[in-house]
Short mmCIF file of C-alpha atoms in Angstrom, two decimals:
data_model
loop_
_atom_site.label_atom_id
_atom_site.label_comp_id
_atom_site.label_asym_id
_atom_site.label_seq_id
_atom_site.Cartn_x
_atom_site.Cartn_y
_atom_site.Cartn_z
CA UNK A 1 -67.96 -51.01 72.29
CA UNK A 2 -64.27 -51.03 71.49
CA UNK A 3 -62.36 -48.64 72.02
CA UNK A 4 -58.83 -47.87 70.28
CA UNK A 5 -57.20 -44.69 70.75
CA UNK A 6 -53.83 -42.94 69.47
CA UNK A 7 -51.65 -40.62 70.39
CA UNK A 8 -50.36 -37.83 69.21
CA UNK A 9 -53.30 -37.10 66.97
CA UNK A 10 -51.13 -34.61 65.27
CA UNK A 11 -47.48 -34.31 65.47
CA UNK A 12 -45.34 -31.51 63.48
CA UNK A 13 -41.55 -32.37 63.57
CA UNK A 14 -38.23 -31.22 61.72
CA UNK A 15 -36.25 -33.37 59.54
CA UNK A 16 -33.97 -35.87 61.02
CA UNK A 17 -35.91 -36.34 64.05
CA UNK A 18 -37.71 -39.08 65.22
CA UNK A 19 -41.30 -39.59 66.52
CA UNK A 20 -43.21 -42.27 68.54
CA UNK A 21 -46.76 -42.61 67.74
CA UNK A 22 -48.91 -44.51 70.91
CA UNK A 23 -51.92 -47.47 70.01
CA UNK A 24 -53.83 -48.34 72.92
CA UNK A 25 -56.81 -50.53 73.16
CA UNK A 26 -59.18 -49.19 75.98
CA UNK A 27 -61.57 -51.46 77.23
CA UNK A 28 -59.95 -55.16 75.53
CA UNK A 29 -56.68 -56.62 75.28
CA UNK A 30 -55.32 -57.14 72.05
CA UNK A 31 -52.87 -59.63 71.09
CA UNK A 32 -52.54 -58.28 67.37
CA UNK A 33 -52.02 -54.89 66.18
CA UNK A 34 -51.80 -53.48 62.76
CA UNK A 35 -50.22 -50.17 62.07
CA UNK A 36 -51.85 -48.77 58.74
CA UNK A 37 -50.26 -45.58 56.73
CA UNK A 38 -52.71 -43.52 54.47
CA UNK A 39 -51.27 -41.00 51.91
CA UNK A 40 -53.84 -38.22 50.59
CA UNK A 41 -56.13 -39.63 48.42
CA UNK A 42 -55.12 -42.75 49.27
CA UNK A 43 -56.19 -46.26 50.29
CA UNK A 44 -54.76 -47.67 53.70
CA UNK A 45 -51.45 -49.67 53.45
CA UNK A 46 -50.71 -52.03 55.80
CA UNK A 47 -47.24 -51.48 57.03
CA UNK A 48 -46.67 -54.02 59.66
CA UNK A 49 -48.22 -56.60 62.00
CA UNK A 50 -47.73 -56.45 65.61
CA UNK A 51 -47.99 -59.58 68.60
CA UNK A 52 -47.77 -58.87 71.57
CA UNK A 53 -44.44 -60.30 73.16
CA UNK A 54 -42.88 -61.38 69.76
CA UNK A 55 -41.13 -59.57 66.78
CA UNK A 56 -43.29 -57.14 64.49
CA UNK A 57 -44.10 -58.86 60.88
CA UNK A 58 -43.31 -55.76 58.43
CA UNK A 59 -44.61 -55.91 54.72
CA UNK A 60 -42.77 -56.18 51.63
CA UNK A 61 -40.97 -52.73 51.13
CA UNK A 62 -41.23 -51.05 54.71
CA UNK A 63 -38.41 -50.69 56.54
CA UNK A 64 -37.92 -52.19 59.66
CA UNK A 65 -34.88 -50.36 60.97
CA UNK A 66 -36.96 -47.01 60.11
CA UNK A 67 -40.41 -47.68 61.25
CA UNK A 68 -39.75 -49.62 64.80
CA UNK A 69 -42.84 -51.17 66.34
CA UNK A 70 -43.00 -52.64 69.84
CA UNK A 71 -45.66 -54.47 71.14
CA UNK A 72 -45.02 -54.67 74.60
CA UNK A 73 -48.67 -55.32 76.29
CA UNK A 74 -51.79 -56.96 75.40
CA UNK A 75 -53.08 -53.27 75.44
CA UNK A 76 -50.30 -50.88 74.00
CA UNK A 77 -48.44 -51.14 70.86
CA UNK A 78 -46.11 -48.13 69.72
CA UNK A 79 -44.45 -47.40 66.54
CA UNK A 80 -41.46 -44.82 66.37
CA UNK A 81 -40.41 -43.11 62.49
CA UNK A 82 -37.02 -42.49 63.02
CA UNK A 83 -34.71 -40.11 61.11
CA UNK A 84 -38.12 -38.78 59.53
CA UNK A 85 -38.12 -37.60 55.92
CA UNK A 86 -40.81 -35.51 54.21
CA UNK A 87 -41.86 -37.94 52.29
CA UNK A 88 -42.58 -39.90 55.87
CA UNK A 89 -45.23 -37.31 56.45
CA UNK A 90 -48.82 -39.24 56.22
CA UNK A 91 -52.09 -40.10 58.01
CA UNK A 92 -50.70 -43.42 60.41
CA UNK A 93 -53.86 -45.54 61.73
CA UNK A 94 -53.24 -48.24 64.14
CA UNK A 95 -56.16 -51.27 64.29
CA UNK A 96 -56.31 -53.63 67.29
CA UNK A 97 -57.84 -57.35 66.79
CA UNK A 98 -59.75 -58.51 70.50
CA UNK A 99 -57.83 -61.74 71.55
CA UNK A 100 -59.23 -64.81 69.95
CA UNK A 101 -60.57 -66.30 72.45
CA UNK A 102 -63.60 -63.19 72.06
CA UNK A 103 -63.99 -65.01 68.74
CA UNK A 104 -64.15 -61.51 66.59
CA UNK A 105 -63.29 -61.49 63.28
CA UNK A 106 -63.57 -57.44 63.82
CA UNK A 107 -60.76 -55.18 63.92
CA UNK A 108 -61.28 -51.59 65.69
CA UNK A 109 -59.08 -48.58 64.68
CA UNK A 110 -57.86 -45.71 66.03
CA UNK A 111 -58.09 -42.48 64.96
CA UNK A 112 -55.15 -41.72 63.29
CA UNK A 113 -51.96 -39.85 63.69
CA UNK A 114 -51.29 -37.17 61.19
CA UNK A 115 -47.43 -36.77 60.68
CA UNK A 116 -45.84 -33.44 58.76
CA UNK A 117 -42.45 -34.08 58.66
CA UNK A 118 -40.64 -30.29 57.88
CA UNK B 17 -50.61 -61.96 48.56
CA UNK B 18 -54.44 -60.49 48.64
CA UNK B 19 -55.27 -58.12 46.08
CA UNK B 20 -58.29 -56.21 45.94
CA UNK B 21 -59.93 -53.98 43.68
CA UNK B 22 -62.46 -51.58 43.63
CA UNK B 23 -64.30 -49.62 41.31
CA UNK B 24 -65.94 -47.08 40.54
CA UNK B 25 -63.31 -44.99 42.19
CA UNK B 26 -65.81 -41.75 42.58
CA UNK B 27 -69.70 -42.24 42.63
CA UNK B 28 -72.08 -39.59 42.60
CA UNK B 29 -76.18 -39.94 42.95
CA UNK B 30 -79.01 -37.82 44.05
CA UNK B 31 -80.22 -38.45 47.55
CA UNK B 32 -82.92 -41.42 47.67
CA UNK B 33 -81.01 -43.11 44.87
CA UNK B 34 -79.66 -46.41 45.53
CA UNK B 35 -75.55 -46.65 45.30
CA UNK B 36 -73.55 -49.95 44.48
CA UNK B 37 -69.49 -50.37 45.44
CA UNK B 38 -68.24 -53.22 43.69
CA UNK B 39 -64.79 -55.55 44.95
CA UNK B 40 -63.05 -58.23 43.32
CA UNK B 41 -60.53 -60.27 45.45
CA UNK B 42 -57.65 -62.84 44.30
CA UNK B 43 -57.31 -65.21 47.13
CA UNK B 44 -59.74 -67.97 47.11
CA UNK B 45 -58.28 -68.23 50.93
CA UNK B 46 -60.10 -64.91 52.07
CA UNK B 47 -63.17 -65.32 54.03
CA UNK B 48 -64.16 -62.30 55.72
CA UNK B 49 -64.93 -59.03 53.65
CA UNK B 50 -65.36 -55.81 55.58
CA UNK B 51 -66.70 -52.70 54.13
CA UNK B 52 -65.49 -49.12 56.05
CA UNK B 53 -67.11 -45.90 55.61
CA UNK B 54 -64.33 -43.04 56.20
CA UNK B 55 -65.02 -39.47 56.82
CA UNK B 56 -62.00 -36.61 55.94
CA UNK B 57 -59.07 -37.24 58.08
CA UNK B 58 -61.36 -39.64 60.52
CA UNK B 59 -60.36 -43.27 61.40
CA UNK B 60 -62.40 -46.21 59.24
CA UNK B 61 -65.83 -47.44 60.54
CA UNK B 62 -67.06 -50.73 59.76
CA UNK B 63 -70.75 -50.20 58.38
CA UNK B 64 -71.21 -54.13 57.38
CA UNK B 65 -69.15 -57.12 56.94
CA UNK B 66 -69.46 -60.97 55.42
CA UNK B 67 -67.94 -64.13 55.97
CA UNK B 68 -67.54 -66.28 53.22
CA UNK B 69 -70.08 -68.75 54.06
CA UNK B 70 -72.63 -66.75 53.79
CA UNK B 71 -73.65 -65.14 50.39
CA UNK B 72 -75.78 -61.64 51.55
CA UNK B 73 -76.15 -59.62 54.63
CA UNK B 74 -78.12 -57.20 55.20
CA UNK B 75 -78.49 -54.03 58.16
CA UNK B 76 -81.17 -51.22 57.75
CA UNK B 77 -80.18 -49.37 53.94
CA UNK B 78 -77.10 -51.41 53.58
CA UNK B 79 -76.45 -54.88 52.22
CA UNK B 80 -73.09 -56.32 50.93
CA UNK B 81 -73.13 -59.78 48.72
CA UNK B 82 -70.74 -62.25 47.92
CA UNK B 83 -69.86 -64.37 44.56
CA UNK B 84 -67.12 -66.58 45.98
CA UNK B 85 -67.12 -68.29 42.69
CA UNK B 86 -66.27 -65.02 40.71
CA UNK B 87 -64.41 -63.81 44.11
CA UNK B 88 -66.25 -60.48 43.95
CA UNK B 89 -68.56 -58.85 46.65
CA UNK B 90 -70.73 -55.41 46.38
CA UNK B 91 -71.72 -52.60 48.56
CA UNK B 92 -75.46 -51.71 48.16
CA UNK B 93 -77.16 -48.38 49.83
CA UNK B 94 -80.31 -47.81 49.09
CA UNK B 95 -82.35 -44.49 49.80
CA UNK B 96 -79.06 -42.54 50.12
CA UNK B 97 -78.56 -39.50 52.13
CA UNK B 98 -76.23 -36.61 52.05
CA UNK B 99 -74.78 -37.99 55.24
CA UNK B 100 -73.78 -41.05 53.07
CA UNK B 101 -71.43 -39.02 51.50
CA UNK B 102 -67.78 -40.10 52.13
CA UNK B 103 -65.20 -42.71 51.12
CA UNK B 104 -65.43 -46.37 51.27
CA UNK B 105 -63.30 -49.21 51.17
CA UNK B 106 -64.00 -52.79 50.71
CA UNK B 107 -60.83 -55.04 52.81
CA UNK B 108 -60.42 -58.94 52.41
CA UNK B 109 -58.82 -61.33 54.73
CA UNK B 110 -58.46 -65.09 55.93
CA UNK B 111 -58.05 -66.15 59.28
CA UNK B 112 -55.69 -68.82 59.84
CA UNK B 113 -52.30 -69.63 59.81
CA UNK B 114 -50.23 -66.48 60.35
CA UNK B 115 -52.18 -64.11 58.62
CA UNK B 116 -53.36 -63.19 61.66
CA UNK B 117 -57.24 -61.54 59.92
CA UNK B 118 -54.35 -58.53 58.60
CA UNK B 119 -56.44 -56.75 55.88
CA UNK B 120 -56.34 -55.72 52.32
CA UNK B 121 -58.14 -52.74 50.73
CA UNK B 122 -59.53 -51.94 47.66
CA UNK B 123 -58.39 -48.29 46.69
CA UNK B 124 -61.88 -46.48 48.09
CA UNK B 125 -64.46 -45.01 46.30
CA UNK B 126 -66.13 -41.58 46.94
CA UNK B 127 -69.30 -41.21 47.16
CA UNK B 128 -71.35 -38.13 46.63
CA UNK B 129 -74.82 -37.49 47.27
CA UNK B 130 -76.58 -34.32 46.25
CA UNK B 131 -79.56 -32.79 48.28
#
């Protein structure tokens, strides 16, 4: 099957610092990426959407200047906090949609990044 | 945009009981509804999922149905088992345009089931 995998899994930083979270899509090329952030308790937010070669499509109230995404193969997407806050500290999940010419309607996450921001 | 919500928001039943999610959507546009099953700090895992022309589905001890007319769609387990036990989400999209299939969850529900 699919396989979608993230890294760090776990990443412990100090304030102010910034941190660069890896999506990559194993065995299938992947033209979209989503990059997901789930609080405790939580549901999964979509934060932004991610093509490969063009600009990353952020959602209402997410900063672009603070969450950076680049999308820069059909099997890697990366998204950097920068300056993180506390209040940046969550569970980040990346998804990766197979090209559409594998007619999938499926998206295939990875297995999260869990951010403490000190 | 999408909105979806789900209820109940906690759901507890005795093992071989049947359990039942339930999602409403607002976009008549959406037409694919995927249902994840999510274990404690573990990435979602699609159990079942519809498209919109197609009103049930089911796999094994899981079936999900869709009212496009009311724009709601359900979760059913039946003969539950402790493994069961974890937190679910319902998601809507619609393909087309530049949505790009980018997905909308309800707020989960956990579910319990008691030996």
């Amino acid at each position: 099957g699919a396989v979608v995998s993230q890294h760090p899994s776990r990443v412990i930083c100090k304030s102010g610092t910034s941190v660069k979270i890896e999506c990559r899509s194993l065995d299938f090329q992947a033209t979209t990426m989503f990059w997901y952030r789930q609080f405790p308790k939580q549901s999964l937010m979509l934060m932004a959407t991610s093509n490969e070669g063009s600009k990353a499509t952020y959602e209402q109230g997410v900063e672009k200047d603070k969450f950076l995404i680049n999308h820069a193969s059909l099997t890697l997407s990366t998204l950097t906090v920068t300056s993180a806050h506390p209040e940046d500290s969550s569970f980040y999940i990346c998804s990766a949609r197979p090209a559409r010419r594998l007619i999938t309607d499926t998206q295939y996450f990875g297995p999260g990044t869990r951010l403490t921001v000190l | 945009g999408e909105n979806v919500e789900q209820h109940p928001s906690t759901l507890s039943v005795q093992e071989g009981d049947s359990a039942v999610i339930k999602c409403t959507y607002s976009d008549s546009a959406s037409n694919y509804f995927p249902w994840y099953k999510q274990e404690l700090g573990k990435r979602p895992q699609l159990i079942i999922d519809i498209r919109s022309n197609v009103g049930e589905k089911k796999d094994q001890r899981i079936a999900v149905t869709l009212n496009k007319t009311a724009k709601h769609f359900s979760l059913h387990i039946t003969e539950t088992q402790p493994e069961d036990s974890a937190v679910y989400f319902c998601a809507a999209t619609s393909f087309g345009g530049t949505s790009y299939g980018k997905l909308t969850f309800g707020q989960g529900t956990i579910l319990t089931v008691h030996p």
